[in-house]
JSON list of C-alpha atoms in Angstrom, two decimals:
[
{"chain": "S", "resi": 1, "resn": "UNK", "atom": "CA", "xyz": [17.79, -151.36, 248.27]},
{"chain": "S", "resi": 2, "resn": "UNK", "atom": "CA", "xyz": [18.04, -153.43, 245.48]},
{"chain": "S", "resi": 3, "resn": "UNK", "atom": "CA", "xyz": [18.31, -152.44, 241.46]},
{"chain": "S", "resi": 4, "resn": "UNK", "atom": "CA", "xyz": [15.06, -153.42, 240.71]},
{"chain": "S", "resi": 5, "resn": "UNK", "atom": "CA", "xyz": [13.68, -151.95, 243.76]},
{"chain": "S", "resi": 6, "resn": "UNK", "atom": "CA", "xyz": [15.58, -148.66, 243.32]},
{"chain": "S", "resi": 7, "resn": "UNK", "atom": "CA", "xyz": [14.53, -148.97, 239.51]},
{"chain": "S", "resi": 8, "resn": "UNK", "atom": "CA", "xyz": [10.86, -149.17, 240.10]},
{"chain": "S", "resi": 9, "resn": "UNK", "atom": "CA", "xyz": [11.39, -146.10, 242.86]},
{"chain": "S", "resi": 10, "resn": "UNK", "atom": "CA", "xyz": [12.63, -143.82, 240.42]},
{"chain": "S", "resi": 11, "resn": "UNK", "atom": "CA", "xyz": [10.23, -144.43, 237.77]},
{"chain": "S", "resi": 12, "resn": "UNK", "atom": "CA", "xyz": [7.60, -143.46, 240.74]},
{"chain": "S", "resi": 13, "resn": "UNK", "atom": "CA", "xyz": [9.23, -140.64, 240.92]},
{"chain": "S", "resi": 14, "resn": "UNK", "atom": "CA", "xyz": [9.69, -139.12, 237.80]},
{"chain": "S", "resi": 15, "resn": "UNK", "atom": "CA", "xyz": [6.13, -140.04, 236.97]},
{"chain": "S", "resi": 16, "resn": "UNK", "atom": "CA", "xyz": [5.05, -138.09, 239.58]},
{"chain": "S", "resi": 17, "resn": "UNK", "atom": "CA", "xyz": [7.60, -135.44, 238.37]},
{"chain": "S", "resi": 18, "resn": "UNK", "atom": "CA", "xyz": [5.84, -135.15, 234.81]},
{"chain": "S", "resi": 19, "resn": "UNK", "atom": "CA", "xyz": [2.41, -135.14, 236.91]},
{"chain": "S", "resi": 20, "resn": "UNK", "atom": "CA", "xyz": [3.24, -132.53, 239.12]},
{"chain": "S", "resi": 21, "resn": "UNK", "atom": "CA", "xyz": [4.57, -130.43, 235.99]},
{"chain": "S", "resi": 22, "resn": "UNK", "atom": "CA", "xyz": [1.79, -130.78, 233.66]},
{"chain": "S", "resi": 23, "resn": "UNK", "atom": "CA", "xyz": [-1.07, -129.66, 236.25]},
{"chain": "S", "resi": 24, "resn": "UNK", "atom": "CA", "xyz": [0.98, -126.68, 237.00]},
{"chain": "S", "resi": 25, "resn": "UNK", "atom": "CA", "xyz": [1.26, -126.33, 233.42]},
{"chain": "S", "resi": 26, "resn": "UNK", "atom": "CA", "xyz": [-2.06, -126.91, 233.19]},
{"chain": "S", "resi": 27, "resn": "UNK", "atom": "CA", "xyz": [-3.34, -124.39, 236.07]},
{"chain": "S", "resi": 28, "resn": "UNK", "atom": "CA", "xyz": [-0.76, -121.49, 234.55]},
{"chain": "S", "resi": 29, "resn": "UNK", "atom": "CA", "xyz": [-1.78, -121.74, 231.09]},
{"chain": "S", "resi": 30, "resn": "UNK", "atom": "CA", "xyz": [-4.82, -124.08, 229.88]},
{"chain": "S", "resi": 31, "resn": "UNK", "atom": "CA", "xyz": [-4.88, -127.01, 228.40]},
{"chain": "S", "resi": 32, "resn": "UNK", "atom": "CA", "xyz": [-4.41, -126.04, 224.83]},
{"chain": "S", "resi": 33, "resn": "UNK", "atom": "CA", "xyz": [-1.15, -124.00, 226.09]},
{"chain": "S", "resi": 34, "resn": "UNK", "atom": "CA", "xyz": [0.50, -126.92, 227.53]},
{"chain": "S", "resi": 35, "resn": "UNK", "atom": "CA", "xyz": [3.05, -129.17, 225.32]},
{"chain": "S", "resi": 36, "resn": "UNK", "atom": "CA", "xyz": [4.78, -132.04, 225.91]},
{"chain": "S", "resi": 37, "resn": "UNK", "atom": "CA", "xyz": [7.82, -130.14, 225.42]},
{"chain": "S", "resi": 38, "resn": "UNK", "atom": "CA", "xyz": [6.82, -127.46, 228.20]},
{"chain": "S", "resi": 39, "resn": "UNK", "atom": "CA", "xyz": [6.28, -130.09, 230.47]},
{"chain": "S", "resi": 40, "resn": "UNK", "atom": "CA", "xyz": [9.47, -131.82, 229.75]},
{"chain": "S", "resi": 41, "resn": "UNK", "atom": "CA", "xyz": [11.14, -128.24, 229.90]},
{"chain": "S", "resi": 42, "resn": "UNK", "atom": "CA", "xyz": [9.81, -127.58, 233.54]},
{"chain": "S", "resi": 43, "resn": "UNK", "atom": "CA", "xyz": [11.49, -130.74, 234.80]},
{"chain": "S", "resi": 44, "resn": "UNK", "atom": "CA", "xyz": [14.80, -130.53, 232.97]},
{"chain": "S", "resi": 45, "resn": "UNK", "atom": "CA", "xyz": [14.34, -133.95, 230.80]},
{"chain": "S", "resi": 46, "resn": "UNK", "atom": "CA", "xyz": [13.97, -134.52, 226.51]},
{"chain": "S", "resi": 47, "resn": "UNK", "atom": "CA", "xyz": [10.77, -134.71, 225.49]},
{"chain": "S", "resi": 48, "resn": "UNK", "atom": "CA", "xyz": [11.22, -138.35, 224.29]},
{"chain": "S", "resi": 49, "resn": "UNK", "atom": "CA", "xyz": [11.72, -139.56, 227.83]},
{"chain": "S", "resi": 50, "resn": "UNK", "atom": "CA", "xyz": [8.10, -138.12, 228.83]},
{"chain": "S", "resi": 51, "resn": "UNK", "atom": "CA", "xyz": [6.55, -140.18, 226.00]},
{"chain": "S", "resi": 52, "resn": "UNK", "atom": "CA", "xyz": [8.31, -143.06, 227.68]},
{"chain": "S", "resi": 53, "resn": "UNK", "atom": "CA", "xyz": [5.81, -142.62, 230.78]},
{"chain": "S", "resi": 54, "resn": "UNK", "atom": "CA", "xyz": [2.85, -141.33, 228.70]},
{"chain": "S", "resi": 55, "resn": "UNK", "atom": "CA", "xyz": [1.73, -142.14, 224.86]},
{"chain": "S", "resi": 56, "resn": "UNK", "atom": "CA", "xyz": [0.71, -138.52, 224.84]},
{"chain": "S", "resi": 57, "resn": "UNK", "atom": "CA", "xyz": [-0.33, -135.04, 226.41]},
{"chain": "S", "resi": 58, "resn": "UNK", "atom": "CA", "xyz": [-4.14, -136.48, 226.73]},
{"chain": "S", "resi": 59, "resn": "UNK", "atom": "CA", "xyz": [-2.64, -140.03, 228.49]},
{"chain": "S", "resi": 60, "resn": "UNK", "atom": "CA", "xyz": [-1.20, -137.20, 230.93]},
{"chain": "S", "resi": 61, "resn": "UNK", "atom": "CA", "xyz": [-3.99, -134.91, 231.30]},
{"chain": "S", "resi": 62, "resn": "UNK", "atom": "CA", "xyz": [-6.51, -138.75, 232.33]},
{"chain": "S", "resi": 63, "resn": "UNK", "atom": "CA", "xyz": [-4.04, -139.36, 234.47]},
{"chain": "S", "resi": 64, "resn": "UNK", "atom": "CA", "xyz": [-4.40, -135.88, 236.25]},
{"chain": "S", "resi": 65, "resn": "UNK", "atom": "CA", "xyz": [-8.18, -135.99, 236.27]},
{"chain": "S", "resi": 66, "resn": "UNK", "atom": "CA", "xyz": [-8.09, -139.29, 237.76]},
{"chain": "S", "resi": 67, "resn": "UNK", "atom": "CA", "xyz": [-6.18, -137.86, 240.39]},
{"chain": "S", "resi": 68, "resn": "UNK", "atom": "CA", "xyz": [-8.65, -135.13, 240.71]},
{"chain": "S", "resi": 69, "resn": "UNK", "atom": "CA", "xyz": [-11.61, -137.64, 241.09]},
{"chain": "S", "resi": 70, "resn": "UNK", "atom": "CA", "xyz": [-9.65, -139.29, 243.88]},
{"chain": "S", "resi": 71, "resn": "UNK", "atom": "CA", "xyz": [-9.23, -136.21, 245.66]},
{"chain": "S", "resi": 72, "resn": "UNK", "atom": "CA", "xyz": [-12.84, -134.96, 245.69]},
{"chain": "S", "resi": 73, "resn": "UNK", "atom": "CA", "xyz": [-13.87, -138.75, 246.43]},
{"chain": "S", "resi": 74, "resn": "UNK", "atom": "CA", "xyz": [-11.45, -138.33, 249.86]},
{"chain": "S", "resi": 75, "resn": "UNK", "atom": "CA", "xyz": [-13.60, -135.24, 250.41]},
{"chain": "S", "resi": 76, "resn": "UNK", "atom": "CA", "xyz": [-16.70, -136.80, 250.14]},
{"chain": "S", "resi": 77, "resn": "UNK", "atom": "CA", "xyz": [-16.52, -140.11, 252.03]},
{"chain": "S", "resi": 78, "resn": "UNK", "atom": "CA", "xyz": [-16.87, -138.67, 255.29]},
{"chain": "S", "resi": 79, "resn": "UNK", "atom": "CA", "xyz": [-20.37, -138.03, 254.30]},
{"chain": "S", "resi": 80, "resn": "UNK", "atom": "CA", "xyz": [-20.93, -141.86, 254.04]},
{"chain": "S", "resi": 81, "resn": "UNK", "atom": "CA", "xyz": [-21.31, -141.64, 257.74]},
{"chain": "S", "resi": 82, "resn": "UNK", "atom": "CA", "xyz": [-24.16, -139.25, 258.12]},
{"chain": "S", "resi": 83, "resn": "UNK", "atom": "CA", "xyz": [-27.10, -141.56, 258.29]},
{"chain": "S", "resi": 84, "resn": "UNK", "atom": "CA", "xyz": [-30.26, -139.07, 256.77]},
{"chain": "S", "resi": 85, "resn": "UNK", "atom": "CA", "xyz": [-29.97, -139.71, 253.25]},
{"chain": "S", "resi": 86, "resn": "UNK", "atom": "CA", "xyz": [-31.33, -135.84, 252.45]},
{"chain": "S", "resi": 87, "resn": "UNK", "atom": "CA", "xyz": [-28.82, -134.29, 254.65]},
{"chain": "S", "resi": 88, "resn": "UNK", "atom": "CA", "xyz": [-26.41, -136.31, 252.93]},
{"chain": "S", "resi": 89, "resn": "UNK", "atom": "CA", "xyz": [-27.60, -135.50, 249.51]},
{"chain": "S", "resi": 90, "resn": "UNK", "atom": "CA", "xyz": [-27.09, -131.67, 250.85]},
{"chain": "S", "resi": 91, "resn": "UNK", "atom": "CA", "xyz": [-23.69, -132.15, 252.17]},
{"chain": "S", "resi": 92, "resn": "UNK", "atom": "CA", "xyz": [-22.81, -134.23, 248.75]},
{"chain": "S", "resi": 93, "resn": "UNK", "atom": "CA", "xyz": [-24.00, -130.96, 246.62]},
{"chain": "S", "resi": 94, "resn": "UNK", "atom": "CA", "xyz": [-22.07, -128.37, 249.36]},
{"chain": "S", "resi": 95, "resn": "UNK", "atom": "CA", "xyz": [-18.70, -130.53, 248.75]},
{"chain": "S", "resi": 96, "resn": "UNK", "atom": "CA", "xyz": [-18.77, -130.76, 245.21]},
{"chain": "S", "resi": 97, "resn": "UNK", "atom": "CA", "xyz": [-19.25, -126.87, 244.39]},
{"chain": "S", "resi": 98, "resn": "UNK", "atom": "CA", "xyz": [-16.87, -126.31, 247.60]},
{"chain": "S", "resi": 99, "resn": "UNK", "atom": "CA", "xyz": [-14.15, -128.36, 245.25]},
{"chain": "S", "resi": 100, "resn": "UNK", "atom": "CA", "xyz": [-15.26, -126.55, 241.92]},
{"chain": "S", "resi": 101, "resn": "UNK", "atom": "CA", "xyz": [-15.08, -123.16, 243.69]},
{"chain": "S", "resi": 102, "resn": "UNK", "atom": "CA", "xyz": [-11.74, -123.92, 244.95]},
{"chain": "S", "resi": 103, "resn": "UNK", "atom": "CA", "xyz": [-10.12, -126.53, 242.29]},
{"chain": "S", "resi": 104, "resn": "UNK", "atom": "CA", "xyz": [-11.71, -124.57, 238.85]},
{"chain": "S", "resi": 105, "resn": "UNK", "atom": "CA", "xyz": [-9.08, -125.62, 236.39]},
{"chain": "S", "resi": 106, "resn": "UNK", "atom": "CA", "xyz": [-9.60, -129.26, 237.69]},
{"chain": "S", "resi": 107, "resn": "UNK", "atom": "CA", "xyz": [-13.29, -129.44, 237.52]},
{"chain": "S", "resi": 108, "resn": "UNK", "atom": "CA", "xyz": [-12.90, -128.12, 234.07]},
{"chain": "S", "resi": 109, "resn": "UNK", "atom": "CA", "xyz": [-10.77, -130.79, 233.54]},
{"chain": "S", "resi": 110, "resn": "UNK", "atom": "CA", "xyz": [-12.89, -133.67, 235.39]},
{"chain": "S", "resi": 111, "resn": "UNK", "atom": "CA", "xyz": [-16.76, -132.38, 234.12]},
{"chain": "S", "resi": 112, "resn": "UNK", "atom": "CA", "xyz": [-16.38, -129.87, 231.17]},
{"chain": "S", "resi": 113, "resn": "UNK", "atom": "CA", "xyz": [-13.31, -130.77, 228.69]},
{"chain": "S", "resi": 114, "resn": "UNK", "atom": "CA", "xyz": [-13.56, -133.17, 226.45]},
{"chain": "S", "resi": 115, "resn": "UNK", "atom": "CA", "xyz": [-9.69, -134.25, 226.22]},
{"chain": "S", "resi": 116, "resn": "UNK", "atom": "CA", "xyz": [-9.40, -136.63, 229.27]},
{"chain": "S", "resi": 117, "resn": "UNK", "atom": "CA", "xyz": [-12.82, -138.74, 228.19]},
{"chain": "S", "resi": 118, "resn": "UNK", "atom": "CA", "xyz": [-11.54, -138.64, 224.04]},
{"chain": "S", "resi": 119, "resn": "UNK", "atom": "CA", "xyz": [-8.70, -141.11, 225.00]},
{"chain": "S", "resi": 120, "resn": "UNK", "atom": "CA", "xyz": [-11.14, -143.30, 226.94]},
{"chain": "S", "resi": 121, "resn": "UNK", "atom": "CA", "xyz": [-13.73, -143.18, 223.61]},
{"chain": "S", "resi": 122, "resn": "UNK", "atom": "CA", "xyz": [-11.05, -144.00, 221.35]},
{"chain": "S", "resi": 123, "resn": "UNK", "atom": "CA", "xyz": [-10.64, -147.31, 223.40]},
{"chain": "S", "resi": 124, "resn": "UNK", "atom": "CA", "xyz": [-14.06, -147.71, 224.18]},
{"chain": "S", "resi": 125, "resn": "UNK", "atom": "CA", "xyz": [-13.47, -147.73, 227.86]},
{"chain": "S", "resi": 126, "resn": "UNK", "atom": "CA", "xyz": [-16.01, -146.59, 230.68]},
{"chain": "S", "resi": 127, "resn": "UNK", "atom": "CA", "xyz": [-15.51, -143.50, 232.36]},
{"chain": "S", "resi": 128, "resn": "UNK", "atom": "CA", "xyz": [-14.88, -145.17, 235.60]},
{"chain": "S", "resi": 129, "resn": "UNK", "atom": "CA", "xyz": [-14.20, -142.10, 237.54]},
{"chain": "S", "resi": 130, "resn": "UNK", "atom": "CA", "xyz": [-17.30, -140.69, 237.16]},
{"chain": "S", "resi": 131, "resn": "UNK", "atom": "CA", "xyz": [-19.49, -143.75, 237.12]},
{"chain": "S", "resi": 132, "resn": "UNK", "atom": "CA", "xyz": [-18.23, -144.32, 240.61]},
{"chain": "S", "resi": 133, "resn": "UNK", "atom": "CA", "xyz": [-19.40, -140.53, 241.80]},
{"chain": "S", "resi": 134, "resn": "UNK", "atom": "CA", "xyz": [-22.51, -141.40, 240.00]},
{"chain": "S", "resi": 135, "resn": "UNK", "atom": "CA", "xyz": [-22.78, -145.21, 242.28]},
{"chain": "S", "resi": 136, "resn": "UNK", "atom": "CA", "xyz": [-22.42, -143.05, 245.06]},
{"chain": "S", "resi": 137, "resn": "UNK", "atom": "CA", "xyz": [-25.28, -140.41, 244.35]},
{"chain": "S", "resi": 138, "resn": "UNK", "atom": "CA", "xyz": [-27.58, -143.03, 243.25]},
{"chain": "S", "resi": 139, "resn": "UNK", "atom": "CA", "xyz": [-27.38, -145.30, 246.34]},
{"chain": "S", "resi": 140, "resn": "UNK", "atom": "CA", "xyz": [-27.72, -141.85, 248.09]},
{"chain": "S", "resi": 141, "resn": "UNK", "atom": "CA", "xyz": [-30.84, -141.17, 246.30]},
{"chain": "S", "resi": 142, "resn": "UNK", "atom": "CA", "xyz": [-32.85, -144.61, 246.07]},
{"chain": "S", "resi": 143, "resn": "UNK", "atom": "CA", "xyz": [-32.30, -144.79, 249.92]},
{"chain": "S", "resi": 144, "resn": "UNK", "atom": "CA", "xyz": [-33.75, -141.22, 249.96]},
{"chain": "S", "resi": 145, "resn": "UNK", "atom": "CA", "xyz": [-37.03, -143.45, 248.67]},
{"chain": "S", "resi": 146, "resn": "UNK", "atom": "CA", "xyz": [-37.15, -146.46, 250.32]},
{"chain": "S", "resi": 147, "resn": "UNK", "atom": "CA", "xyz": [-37.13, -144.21, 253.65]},
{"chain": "S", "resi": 148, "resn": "UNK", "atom": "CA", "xyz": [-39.72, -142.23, 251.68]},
{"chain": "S", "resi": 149, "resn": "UNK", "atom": "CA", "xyz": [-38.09, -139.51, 251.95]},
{"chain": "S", "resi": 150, "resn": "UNK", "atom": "CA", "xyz": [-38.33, -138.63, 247.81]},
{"chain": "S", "resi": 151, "resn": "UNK", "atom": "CA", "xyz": [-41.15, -140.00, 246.01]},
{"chain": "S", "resi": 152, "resn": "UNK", "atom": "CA", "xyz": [-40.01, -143.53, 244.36]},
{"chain": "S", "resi": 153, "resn": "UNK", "atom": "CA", "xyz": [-39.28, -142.56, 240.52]},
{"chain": "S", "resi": 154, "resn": "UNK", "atom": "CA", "xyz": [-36.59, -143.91, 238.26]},
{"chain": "S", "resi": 155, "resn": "UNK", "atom": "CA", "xyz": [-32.88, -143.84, 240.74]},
{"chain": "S", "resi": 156, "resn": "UNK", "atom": "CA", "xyz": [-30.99, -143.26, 237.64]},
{"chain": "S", "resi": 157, "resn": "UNK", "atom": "CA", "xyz": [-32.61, -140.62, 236.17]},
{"chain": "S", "resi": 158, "resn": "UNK", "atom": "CA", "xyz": [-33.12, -138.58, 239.66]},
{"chain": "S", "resi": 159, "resn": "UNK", "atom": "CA", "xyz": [-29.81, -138.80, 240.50]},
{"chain": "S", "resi": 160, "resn": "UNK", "atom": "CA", "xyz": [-28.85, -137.56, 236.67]},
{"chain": "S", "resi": 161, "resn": "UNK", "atom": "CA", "xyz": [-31.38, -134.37, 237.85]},
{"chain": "S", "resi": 162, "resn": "UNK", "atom": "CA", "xyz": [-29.66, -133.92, 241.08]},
{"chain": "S", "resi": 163, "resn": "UNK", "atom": "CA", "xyz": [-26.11, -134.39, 239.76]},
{"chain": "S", "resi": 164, "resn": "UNK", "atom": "CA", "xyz": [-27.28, -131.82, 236.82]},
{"chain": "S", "resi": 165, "resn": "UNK", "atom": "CA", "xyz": [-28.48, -129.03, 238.51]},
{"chain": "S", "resi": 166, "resn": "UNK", "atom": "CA", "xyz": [-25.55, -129.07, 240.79]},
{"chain": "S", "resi": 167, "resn": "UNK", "atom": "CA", "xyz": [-23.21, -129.55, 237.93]},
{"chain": "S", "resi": 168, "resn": "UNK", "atom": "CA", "xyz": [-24.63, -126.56, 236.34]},
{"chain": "S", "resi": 169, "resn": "UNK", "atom": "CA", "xyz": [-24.23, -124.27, 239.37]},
{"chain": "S", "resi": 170, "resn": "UNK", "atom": "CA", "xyz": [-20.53, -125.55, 239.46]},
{"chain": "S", "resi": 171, "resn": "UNK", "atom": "CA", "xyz": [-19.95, -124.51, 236.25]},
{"chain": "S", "resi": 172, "resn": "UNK", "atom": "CA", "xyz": [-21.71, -121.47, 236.34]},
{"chain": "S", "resi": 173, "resn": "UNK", "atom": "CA", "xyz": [-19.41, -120.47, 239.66]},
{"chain": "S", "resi": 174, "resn": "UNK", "atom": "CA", "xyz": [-15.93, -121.68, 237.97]},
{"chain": "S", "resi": 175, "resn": "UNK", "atom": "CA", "xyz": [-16.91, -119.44, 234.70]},
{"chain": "S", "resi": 176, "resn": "UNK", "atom": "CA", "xyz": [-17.33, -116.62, 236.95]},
{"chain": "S", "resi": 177, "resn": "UNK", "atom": "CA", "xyz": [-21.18, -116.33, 235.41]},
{"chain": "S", "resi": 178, "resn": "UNK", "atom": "CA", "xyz": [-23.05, -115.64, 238.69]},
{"chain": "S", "resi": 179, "resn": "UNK", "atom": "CA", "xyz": [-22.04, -112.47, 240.08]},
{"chain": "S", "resi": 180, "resn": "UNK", "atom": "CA", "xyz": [-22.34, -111.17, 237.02]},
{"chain": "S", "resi": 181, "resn": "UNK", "atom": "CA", "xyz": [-26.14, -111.27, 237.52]},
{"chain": "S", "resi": 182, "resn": "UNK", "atom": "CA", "xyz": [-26.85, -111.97, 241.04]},
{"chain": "S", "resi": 183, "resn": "UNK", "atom": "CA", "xyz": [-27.65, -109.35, 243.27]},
{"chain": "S", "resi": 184, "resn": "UNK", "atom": "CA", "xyz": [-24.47, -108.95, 245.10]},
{"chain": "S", "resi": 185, "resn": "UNK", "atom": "CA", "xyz": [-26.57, -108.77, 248.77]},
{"chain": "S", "resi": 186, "resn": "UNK", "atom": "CA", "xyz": [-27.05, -112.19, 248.10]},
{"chain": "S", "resi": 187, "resn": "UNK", "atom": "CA", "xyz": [-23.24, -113.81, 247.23]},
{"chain": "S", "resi": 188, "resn": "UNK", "atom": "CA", "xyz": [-22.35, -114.86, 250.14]},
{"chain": "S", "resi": 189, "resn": "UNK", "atom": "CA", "xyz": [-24.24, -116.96, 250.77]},
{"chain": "S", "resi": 190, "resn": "UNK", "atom": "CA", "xyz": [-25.42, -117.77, 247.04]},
{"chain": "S", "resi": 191, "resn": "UNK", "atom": "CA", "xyz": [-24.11, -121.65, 247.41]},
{"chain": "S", "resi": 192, "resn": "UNK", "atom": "CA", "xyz": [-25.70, -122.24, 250.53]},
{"chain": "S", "resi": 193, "resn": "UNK", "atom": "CA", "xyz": [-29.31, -120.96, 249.76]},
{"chain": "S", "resi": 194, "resn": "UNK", "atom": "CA", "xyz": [-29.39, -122.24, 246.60]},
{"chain": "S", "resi": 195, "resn": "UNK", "atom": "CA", "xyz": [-28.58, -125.67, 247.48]},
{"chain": "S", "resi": 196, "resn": "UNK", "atom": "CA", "xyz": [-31.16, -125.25, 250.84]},
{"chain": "S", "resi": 197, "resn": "UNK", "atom": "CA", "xyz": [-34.20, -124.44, 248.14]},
{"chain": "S", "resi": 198, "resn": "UNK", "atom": "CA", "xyz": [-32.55, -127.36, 245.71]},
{"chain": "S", "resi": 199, "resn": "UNK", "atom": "CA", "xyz": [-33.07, -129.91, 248.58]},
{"chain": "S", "resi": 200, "resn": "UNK", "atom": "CA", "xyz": [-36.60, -128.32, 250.05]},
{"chain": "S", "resi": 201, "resn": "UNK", "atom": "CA", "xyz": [-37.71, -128.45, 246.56]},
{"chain": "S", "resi": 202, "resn": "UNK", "atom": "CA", "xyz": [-36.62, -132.46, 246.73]},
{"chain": "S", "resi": 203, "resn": "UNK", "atom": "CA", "xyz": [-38.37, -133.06, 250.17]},
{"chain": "S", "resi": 204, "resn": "UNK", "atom": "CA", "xyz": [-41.53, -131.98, 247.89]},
{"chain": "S", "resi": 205, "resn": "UNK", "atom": "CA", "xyz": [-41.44, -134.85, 246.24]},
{"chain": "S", "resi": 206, "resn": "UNK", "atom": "CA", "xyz": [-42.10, -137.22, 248.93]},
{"chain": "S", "resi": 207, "resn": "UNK", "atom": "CA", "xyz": [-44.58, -139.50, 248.70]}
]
């Protein structure tokens, strides 16, 4: 192997070190408990050689939730293949608050903090990762209507109702809200019947 090749290898590696570090960091203790110096602590290197790799803790923390987006996007492009667009708007909803129910502190970090969208303000970027979850619902949704199987409204704005409401049960689940309130006959199956009366209450609105 040669230097540059060897070079580039361990750069790879150590950024994946720092990565690896701060989301356990992250997952222990919050975001606000996490420090550049912690993370450089946990893997045994000065602090100045982490802002080598990353400007700063929130450069870190976009990098993680763009990490997170890819995972849940692996999760939910088998469902490309299932060919009703209603069942697939179902199965979209079931993966997403499976993720949230098993991946909390990284939904919090994807949907609900602020910190890995300020850095991407400050630069006036998009917020790519979740414009391209959004593609995906929307194309979901406006075939839903040209198969009239919703009734033909505004795509964006259905999809922003769909993604909503699921969003909201998400974060209801990962702030532990709903069994506080919800008969507890009903949570085992709380996901699974709300998102069944979510989607029969869609089919409603067919043409």
């Amino acid at each position: 192997m040669g230097i540059t090749a060897r070079k580039a290898k361990e750069k790879e590696a150590l950024t994946r070190a720092i990565l690896d570090a701060a989301r356990e960091l992250f997952l222990e203790q919050g975001y606000d408990r996490t420090s550049m110096r912690m993370i450089a602590q946990r893997i045994a290197y000065s602090p100045t050689t982490i802002y080598i790799y990353f400007k700063d803790k929130d450069a870190i923390f976009h990098a993680l939730h763009t990490e997170a987006f890819q995972l849940l996007g692996g999760r939910m492009a088998p469902l490309a293949h299932v060919a009703d667009p209603m069942e697939r708007l179902t199965a979209m909803g079931r993966v997403y608050l499976e993720f949230a129910e098993q991946n909390p502190g990284l939904y919090d970090l994807m949907f609900i903090m602020k910190a890995p969208v300020q850095s991407l303000e400050e630069k006036h970027h998009l917020w790519e990762e979740g414009d391209r979850v959004f593609q995906v619902l929307k194309a979901t949704v406006e075939e839903a209507m040209k198969k009239k199987l919703l009734r033909k409204s505004d795509v964006e704005i259905t999809s922003f109702l769909v993604w909503s409401t699921v969003h909201g049960m998400a974060a209801l689940l990962v702030r532990d809200r709903c069994f506080k309130v919800i008969d507890e006959t009903k949570h085992d199956t709380l996901v699974a019947d709300s998102l069944a009366i979510f989607t029969n209450w869609l089919k409603c609105l067919r043409p």
